[in-house]
Short mmCIF file of C-alpha atoms in Angstrom, two decimals:
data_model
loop_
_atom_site.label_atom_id
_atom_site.label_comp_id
_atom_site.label_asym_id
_atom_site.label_seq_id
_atom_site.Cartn_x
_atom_site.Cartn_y
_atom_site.Cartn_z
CA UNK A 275 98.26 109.79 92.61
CA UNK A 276 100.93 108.92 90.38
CA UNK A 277 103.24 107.53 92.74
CA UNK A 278 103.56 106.68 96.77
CA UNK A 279 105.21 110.02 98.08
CA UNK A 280 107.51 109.30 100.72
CA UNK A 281 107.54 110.61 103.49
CA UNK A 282 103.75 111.16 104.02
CA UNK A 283 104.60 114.83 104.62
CA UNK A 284 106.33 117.29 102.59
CA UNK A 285 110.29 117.95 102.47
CA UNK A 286 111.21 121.91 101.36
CA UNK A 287 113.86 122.79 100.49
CA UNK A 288 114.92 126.94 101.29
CA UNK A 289 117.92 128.12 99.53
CA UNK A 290 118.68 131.01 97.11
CA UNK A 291 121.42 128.64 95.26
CA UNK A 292 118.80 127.10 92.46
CA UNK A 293 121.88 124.37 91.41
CA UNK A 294 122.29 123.17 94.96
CA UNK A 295 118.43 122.93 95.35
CA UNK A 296 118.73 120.73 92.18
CA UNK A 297 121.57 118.73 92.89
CA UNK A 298 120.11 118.44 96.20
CA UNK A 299 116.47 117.24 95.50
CA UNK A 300 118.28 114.40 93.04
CA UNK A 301 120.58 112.78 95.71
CA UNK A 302 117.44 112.86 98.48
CA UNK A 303 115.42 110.61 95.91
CA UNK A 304 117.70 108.59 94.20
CA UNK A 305 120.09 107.85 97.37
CA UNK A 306 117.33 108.39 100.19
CA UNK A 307 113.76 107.32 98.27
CA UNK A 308 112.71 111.04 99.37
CA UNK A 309 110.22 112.23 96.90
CA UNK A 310 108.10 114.66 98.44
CA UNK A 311 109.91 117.49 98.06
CA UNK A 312 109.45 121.14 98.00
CA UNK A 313 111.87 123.80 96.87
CA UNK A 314 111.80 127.67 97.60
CA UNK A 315 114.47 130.24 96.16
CA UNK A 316 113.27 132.80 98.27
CA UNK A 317 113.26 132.61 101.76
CA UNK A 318 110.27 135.36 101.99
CA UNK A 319 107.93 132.56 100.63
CA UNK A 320 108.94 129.93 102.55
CA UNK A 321 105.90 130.35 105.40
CA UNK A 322 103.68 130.84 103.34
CA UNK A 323 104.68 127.43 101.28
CA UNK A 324 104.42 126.35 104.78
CA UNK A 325 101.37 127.31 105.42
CA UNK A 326 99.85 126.06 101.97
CA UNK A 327 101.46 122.64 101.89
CA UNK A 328 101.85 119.63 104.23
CA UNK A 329 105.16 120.37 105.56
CA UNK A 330 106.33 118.61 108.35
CA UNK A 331 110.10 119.04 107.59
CA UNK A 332 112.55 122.36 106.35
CA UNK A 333 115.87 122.22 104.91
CA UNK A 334 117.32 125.28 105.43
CA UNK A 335 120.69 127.65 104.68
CA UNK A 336 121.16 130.18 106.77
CA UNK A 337 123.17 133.10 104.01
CA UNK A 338 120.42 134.18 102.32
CA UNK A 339 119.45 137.61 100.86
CA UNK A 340 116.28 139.21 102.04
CA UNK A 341 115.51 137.03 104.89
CA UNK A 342 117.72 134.75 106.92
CA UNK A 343 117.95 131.74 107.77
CA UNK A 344 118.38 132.50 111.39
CA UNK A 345 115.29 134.81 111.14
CA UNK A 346 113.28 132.52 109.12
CA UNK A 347 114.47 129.54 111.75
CA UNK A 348 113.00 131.58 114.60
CA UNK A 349 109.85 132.43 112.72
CA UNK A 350 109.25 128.42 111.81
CA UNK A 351 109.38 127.98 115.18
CA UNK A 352 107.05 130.19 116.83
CA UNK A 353 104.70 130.00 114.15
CA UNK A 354 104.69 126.28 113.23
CA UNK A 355 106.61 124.65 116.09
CA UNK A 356 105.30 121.12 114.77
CA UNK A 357 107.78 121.35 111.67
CA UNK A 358 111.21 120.18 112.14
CA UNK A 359 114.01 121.88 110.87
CA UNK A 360 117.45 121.05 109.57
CA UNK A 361 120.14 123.75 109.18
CA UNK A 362 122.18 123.16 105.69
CA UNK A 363 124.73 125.65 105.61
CA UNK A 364 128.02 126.52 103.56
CA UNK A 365 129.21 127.97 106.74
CA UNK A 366 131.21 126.06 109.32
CA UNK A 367 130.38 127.93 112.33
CA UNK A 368 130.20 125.91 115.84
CA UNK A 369 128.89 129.10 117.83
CA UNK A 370 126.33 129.62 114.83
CA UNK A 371 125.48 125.98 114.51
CA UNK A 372 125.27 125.75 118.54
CA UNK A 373 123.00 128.82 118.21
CA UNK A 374 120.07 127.28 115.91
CA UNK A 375 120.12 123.97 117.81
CA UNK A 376 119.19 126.00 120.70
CA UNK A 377 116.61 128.06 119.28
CA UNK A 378 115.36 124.24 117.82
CA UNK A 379 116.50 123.06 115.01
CA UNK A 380 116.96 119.89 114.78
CA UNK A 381 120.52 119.11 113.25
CA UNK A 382 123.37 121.17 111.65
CA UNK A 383 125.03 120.49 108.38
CA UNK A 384 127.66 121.72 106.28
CA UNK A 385 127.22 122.05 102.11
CA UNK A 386 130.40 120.06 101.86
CA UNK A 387 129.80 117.05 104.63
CA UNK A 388 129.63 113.62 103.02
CA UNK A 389 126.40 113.04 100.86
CA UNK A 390 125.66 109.84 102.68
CA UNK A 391 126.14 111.26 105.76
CA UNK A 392 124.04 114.20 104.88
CA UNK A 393 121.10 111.78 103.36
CA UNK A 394 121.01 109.43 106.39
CA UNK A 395 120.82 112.40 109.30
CA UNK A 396 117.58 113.47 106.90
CA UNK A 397 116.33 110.00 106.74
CA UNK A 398 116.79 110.20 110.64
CA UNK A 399 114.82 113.49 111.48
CA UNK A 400 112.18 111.93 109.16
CA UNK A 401 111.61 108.90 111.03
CA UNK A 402 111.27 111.08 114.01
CA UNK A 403 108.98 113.43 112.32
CA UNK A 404 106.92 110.16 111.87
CA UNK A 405 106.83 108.87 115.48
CA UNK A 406 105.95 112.19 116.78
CA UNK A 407 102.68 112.01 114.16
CA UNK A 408 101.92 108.38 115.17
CA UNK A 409 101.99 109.27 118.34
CA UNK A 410 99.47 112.47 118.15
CA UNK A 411 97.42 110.11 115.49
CA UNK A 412 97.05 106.98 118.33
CA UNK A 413 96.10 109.10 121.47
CA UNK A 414 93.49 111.02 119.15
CA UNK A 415 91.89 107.65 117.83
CA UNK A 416 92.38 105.79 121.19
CA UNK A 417 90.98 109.05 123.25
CA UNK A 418 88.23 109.26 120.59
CA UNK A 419 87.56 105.11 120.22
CA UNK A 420 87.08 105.49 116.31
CA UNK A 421 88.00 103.53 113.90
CA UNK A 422 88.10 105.70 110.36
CA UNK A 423 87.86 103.27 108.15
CA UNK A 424 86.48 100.70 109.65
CA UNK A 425 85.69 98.83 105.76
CA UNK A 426 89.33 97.58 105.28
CA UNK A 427 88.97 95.63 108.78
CA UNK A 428 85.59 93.94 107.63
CA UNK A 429 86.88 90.89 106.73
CA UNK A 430 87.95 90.38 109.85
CA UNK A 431 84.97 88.61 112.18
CA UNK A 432 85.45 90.26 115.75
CA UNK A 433 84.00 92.78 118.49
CA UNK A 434 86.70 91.84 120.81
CA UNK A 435 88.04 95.42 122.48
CA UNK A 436 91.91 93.89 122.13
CA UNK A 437 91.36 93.71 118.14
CA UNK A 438 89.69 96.47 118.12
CA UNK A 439 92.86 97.88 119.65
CA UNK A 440 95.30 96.63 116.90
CA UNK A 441 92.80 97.99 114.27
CA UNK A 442 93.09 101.93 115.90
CA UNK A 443 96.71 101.64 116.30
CA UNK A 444 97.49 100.37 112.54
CA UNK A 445 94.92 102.72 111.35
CA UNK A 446 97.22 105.77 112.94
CA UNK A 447 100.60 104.05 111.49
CA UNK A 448 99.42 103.41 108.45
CA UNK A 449 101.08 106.61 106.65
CA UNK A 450 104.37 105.36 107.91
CA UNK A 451 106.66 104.20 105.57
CA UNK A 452 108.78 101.73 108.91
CA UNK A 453 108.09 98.11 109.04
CA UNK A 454 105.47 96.36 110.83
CA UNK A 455 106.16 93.41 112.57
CA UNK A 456 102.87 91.59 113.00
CA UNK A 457 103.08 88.45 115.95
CA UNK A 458 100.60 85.81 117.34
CA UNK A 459 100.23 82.22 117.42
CA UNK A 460 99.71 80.33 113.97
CA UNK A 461 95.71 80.54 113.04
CA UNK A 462 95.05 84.13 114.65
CA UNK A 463 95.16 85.94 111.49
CA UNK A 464 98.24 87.59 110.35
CA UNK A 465 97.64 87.07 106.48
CA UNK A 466 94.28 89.18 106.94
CA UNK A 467 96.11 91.82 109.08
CA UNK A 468 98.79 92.29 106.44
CA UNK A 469 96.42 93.01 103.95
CA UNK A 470 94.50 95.30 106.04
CA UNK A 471 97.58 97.05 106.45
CA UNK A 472 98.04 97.43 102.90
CA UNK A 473 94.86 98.42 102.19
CA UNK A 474 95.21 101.29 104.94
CA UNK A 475 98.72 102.05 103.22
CA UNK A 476 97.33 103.35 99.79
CA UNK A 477 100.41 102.10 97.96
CA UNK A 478 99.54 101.57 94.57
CA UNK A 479 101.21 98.95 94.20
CA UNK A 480 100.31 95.59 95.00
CA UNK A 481 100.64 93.41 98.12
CA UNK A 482 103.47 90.38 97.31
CA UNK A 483 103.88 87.69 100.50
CA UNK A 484 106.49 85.37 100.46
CA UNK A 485 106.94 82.71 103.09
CA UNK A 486 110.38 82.93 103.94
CA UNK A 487 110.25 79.45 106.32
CA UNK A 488 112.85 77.03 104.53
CA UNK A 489 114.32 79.04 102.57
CA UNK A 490 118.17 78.71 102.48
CA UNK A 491 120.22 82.12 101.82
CA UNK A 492 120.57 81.19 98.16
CA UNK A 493 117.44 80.74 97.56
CA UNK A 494 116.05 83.98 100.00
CA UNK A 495 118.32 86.38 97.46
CA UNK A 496 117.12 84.88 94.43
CA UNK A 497 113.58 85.11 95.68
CA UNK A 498 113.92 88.78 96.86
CA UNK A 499 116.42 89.96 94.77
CA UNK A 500 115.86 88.58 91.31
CA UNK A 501 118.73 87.74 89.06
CA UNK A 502 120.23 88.58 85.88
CA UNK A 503 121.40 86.23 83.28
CA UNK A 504 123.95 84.00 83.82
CA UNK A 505 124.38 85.17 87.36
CA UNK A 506 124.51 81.60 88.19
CA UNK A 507 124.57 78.04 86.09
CA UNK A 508 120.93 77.37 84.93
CA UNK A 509 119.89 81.21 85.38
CA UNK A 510 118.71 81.62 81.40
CA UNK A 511 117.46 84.67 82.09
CA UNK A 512 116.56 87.86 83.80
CA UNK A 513 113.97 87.23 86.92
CA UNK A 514 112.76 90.20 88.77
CA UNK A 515 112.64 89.80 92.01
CA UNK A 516 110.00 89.73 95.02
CA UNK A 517 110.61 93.35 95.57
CA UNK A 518 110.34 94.79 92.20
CA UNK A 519 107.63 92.63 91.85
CA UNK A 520 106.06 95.07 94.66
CA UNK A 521 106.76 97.66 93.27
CA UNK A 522 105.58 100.92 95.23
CA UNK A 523 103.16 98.70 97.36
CA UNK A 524 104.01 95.79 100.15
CA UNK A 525 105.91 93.18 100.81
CA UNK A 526 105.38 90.46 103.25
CA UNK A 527 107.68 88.51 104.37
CA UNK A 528 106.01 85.66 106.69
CA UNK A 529 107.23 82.90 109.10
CA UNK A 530 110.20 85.41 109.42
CA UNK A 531 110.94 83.57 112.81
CA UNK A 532 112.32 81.33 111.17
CA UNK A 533 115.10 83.21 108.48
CA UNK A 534 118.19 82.20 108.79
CA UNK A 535 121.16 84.09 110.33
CA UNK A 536 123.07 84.90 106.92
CA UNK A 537 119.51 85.63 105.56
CA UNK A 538 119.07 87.97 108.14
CA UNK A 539 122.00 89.81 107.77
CA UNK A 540 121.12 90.90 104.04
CA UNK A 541 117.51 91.70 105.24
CA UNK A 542 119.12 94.07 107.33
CA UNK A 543 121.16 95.98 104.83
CA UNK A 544 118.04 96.39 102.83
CA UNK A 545 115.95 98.09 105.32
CA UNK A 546 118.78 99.92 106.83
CA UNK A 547 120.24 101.33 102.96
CA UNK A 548 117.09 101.12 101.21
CA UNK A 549 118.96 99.50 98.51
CA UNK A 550 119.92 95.71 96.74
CA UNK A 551 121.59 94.41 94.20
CA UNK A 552 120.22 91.22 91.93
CA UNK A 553 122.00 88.69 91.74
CA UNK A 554 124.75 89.01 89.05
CA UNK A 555 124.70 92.75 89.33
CA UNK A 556 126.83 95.70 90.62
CA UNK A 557 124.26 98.34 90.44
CA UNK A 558 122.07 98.92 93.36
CA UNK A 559 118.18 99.31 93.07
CA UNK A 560 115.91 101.31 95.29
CA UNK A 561 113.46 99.35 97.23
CA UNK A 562 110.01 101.38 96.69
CA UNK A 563 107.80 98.47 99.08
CA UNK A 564 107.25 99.07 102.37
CA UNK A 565 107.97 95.98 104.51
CA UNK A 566 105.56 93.84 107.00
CA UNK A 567 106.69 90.42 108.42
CA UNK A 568 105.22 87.65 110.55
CA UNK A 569 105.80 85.51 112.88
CA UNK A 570 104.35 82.77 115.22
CA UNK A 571 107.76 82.62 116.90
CA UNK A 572 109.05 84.78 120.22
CA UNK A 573 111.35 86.82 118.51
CA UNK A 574 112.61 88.61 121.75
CA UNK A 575 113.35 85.27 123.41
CA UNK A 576 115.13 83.71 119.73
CA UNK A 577 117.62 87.44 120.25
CA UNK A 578 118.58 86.69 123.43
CA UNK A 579 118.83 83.08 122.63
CA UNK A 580 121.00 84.05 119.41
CA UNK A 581 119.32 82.52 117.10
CA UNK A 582 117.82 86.42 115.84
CA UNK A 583 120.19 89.12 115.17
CA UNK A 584 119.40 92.38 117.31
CA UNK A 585 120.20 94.75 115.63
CA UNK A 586 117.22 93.26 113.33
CA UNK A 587 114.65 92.68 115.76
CA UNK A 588 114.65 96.23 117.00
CA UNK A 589 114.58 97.62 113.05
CA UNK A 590 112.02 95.49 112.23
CA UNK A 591 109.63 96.18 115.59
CA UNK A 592 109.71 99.96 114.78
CA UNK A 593 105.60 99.15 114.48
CA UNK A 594 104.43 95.92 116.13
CA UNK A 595 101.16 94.40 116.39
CA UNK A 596 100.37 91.42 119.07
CA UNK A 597 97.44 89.46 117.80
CA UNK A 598 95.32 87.82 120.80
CA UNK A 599 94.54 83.53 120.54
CA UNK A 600 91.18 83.14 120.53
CA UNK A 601 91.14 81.58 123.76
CA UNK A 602 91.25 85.32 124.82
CA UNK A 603 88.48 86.15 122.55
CA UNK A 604 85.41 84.46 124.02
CA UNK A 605 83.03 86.75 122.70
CA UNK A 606 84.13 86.19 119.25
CA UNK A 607 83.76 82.22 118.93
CA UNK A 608 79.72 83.06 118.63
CA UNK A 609 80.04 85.17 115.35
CA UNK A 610 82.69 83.42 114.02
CA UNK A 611 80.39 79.86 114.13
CA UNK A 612 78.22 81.95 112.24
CA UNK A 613 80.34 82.82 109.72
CA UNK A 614 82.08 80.02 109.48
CA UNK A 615 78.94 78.25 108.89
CA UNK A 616 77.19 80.59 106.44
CA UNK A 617 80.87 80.22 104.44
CA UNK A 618 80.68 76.66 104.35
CA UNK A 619 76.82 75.91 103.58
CA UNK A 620 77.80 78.74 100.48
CA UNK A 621 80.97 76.33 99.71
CA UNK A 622 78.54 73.36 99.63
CA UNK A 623 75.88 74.64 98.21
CA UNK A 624 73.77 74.21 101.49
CA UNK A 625 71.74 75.59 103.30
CA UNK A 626 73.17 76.99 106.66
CA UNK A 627 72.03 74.28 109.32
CA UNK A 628 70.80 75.34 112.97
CA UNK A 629 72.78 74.35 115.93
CA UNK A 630 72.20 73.59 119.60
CA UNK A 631 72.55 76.11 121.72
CA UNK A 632 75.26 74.64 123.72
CA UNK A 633 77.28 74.20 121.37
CA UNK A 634 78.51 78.00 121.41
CA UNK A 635 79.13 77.41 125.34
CA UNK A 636 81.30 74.55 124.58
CA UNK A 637 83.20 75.98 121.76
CA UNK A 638 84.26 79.18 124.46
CA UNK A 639 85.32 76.86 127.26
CA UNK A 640 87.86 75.39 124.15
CA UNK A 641 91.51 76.57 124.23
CA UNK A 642 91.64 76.54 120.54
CA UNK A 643 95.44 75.71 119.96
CA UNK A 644 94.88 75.99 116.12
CA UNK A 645 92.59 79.47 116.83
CA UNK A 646 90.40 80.81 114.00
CA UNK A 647 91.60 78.30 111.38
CA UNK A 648 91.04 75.22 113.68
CA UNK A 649 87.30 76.77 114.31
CA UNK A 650 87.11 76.79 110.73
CA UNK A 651 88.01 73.49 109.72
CA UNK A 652 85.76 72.76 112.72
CA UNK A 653 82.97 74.14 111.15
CA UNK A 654 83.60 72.90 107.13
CA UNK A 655 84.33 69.33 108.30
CA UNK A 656 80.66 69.44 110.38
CA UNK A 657 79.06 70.51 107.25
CA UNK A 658 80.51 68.10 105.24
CA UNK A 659 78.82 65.43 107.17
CA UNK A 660 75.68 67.22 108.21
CA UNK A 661 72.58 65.51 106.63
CA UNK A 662 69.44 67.10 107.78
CA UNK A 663 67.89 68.89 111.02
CA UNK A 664 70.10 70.36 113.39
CA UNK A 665 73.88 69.93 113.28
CA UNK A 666 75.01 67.67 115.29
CA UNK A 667 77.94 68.37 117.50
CA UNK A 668 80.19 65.20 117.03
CA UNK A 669 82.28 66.68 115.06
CA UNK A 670 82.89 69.30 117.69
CA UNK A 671 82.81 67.26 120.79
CA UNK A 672 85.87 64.97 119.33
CA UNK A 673 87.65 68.01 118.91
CA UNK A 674 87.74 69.46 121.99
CA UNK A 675 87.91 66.43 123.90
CA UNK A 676 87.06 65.25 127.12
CA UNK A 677 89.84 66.82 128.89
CA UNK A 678 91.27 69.23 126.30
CA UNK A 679 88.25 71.05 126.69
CA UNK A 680 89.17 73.21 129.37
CA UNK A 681 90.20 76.55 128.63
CA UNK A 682 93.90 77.36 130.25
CA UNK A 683 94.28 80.75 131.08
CA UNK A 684 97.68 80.90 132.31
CA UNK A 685 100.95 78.52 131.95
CA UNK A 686 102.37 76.60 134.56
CA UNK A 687 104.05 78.99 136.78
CA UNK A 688 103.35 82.27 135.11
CA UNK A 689 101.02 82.93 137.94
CA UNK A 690 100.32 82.00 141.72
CA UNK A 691 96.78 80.45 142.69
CA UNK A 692 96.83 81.45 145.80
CA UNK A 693 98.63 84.41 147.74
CA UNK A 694 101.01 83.60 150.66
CA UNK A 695 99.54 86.19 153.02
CA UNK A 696 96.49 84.75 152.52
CA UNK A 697 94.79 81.93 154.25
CA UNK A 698 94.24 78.72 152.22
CA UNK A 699 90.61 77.57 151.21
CA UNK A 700 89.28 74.74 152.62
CA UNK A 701 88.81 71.85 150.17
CA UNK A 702 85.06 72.00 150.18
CA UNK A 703 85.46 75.71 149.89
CA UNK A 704 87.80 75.26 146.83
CA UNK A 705 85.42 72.49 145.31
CA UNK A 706 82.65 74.32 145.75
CA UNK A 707 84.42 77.58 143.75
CA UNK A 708 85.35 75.33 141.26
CA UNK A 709 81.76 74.17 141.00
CA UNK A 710 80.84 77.67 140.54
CA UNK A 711 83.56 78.63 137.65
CA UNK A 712 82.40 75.68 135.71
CA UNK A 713 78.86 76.68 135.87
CA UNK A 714 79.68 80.45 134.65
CA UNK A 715 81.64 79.34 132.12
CA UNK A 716 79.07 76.58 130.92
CA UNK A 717 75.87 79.15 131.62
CA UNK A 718 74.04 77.43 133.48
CA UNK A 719 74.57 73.82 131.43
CA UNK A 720 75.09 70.73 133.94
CA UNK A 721 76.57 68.97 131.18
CA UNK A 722 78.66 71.09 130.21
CA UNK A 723 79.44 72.03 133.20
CA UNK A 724 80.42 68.37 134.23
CA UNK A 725 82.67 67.75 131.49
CA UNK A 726 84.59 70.90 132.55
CA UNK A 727 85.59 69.77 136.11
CA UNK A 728 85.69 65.74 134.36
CA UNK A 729 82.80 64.18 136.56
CA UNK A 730 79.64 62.51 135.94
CA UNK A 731 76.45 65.47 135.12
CA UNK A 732 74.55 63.46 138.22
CA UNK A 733 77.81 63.56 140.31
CA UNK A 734 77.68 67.57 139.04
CA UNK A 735 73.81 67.93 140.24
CA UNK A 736 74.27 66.49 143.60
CA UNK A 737 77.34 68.81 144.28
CA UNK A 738 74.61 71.74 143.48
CA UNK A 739 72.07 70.51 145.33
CA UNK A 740 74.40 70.01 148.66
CA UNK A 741 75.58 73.57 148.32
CA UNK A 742 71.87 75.19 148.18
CA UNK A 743 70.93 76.60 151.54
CA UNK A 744 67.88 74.69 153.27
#
């Protein structure tokens, strides 16, 4: 392929006027980026383009010889009730265009209405056309469990279900031309995500990140923008910008949390219009990326607190992806040691060292604050000092500390311990649950164990042995 077609499915085009199809098919590319675009003189062939090509949206006039467009509307329908259809008409008719709405067309137009007006209700039934195939796409991958390509996520180190989640649902957005706004806490992996999601794409172009955090409004133009020549003292010469640098492929925008409000503003125009200027220009370019953006930050919260505009938030969350800590991930701290270890010995040039088995146990009962990237400094900076036999967990034990070890599943008051209708527990009854939390979570390891509720292992073992029936 040439070039990214936008939208995923195919835009005809049914009119027996060949200059208006023309004039038409310019303005939807070069004022809406709408390039996959069918066009049919004769309304007889229209189904059967239909029924050859992806269509998922008609333009149609109604005053055409041979077949009209109120026939032909009807027979889209019944036949292919899946393709949307938007009446284009030199005829201003309300009882007419209240007619096809009702049979199911989707919008009514007249030849003459604005062009801009005319471009953006298209742009409109296409986004719609896309949630309505996202939305078939996700229940058919979550019904099914599948992932299809399940190579882009490799580099990824997981078998958690909640990942494995995130993975189906970008998998069936991934045709979509929206943003994605991709959340979580700093260290769970939003870097690799965005290039999964560009990988799933199959832009041609590349994938260009740029960490937005610090930059002032100047500076975020300039950066995004580009400039032309003299646009301002010290600019020598032409600099494309970040999204020409894209080209017809991604661009990430990360720490976007953290954009400032005039920055915001002209974020917003782009993704609304499709459209900038460089700096030092008055003609507009078309923006051919699609967008993804990150965050650490709780956007929704910054909104209400006014310190996000709204009218942003909600454009950018069209597709949003909520990356779990790895304190929720249990099962993954096991393979990622592995990894994380195999990557470092290759680093090195070592040999991957053995380690105890508690050490696993230990690392699960961590709450991770830093996530993956903390386990893998964890696991470089034990290699560094390994010498010989197995590794020695120092390096680990420091880390997690005697009383950060303990793995906090909820915030202080974001749940209630114990229900009101409900009798309290004793407090041998709740020591003794405790005792038995500790030694789940440790499997079976006293010492572990121990350091989990903060007393002594032989203060642990005679706990144990007091709660063991005669």
């Amino acid at each position: 392929m040439s070039q990214n077609l936008y939208p995923s499915f195919g835009v005809l085009l049914v009119d027996d006027e060949v200059p208006f199809l023309r004039s038409l098919s310019i303005a939807l590319e070069r004022r809406g980026g709408i390039n996959h675009i069918y066009r049919c003189e004769d309304s007889r062939e229209a189904l059967g383009i239909i029924a050859r090509e992806p269509i998922g949206l008609v333009l149609l006039d109604l005053t055409m010889p041979h077949l009209s467009g109120e026939a032909l509307l009807q027979r889209i329908i019944e036949e292919h009730p899946d393709v949307g259809v938007i009446i284009i008409s030199g005829l201003n008719q309300l009882e007419t265009a209240v007619s096809c709405i009702r049979q199911g067309a989707y919008d009514y137009f007249i030849k003459t209405t604005e062009e801009d007006r005319l471009i953006e209700g298209i742009r409109k039934a296409i986004r719609m056309q896309e949630m309505r195939l996202e939305n078939q796409e996700m229940r058919r991958r979550f019904l099914s469990d599948t992932l299809e390509r399940p190579e882009v996520f490799e580099g990824i180190i997981t078998r958690d279900k909640g990942m494995r989640s995130v993975f189906q649902y970008l998998e069936a957005v991934s045709a979509s031309s929206q943003p994605v706004l991709i959340s979580g806490e700093s260290g769970t992996g939003k870097e690799a995500i965005a290039h999964a999601v560009h990988a799933l794409s199959g832009r041609n172009g590349p994938l260009v990140s740029v960490n937005v955090a610090g930059l002032d409004d100047n500076i975020f133009a300039d950066t995004l923008f580009g400039h032309h020549r003299g646009a301002f003292t010290g600019a020598d010469k032409a600099r494309a910008g970040m999204i020409e640098q894209a080209g017809s492929g991604t661009l990430f925008l990360d720490e976007i949390g953290d954009l400032s409000l005039a920055s915001q503003v002209k974020l917003l125009r782009l993704l609304q219009e499709g459209e900038y200027y460089p700096l030092g220009s008055d003609r507009p370019k078309r923006m051919r990326a699609r967008v993804l953006v990150a965050t650490h930050q709780n956007l929704e919260q910054k909104q209400r607190d006014g310190a996000f505009r709204k009218d942003l938030y909600y454009r950018l969350r069209t597709h949003q992806v909520e990356l779990p800590p790895l304190r929720q991930r249990r099962d993954d701290v096991g393979l990622l040691l592995e990894y994380f270890l195999a990557q470092a010995a290759e680093e090195l040039g070592r040999s991957k060292p053995s380690f105890p088995r508690e050490l696993p146990v230990l690392l699960q009962n961590y709450g991770f604050p830093g996530n993956v990237r903390e386990l893998r400094s964890l696991c470089f900076d034990a290699l560094s000092q390994h010498r010989a036999g197995v590794l020695s967990m120092e390096v680990f034990r420091r880390a997690t500390g005697q009383g950060a070890a303990i793995v906090q599943a909820e915030q202080p008051g974001e749940g209630v311990l114990f229900a009101s209708d409900q009798p309290l527990p004793t407090l041998q009854e709740a020591a003794d649950l405790l005792v038995a939390e500790a030694m789940q979570r440790a499997r079976g390891n006293q010492s572990l164990a121990s350091r989990l509720l903060g007393i002594s292992q032989p203060a642990l073992s005679k706990r144990l042995k007091k709660s063991q029936p005669d």
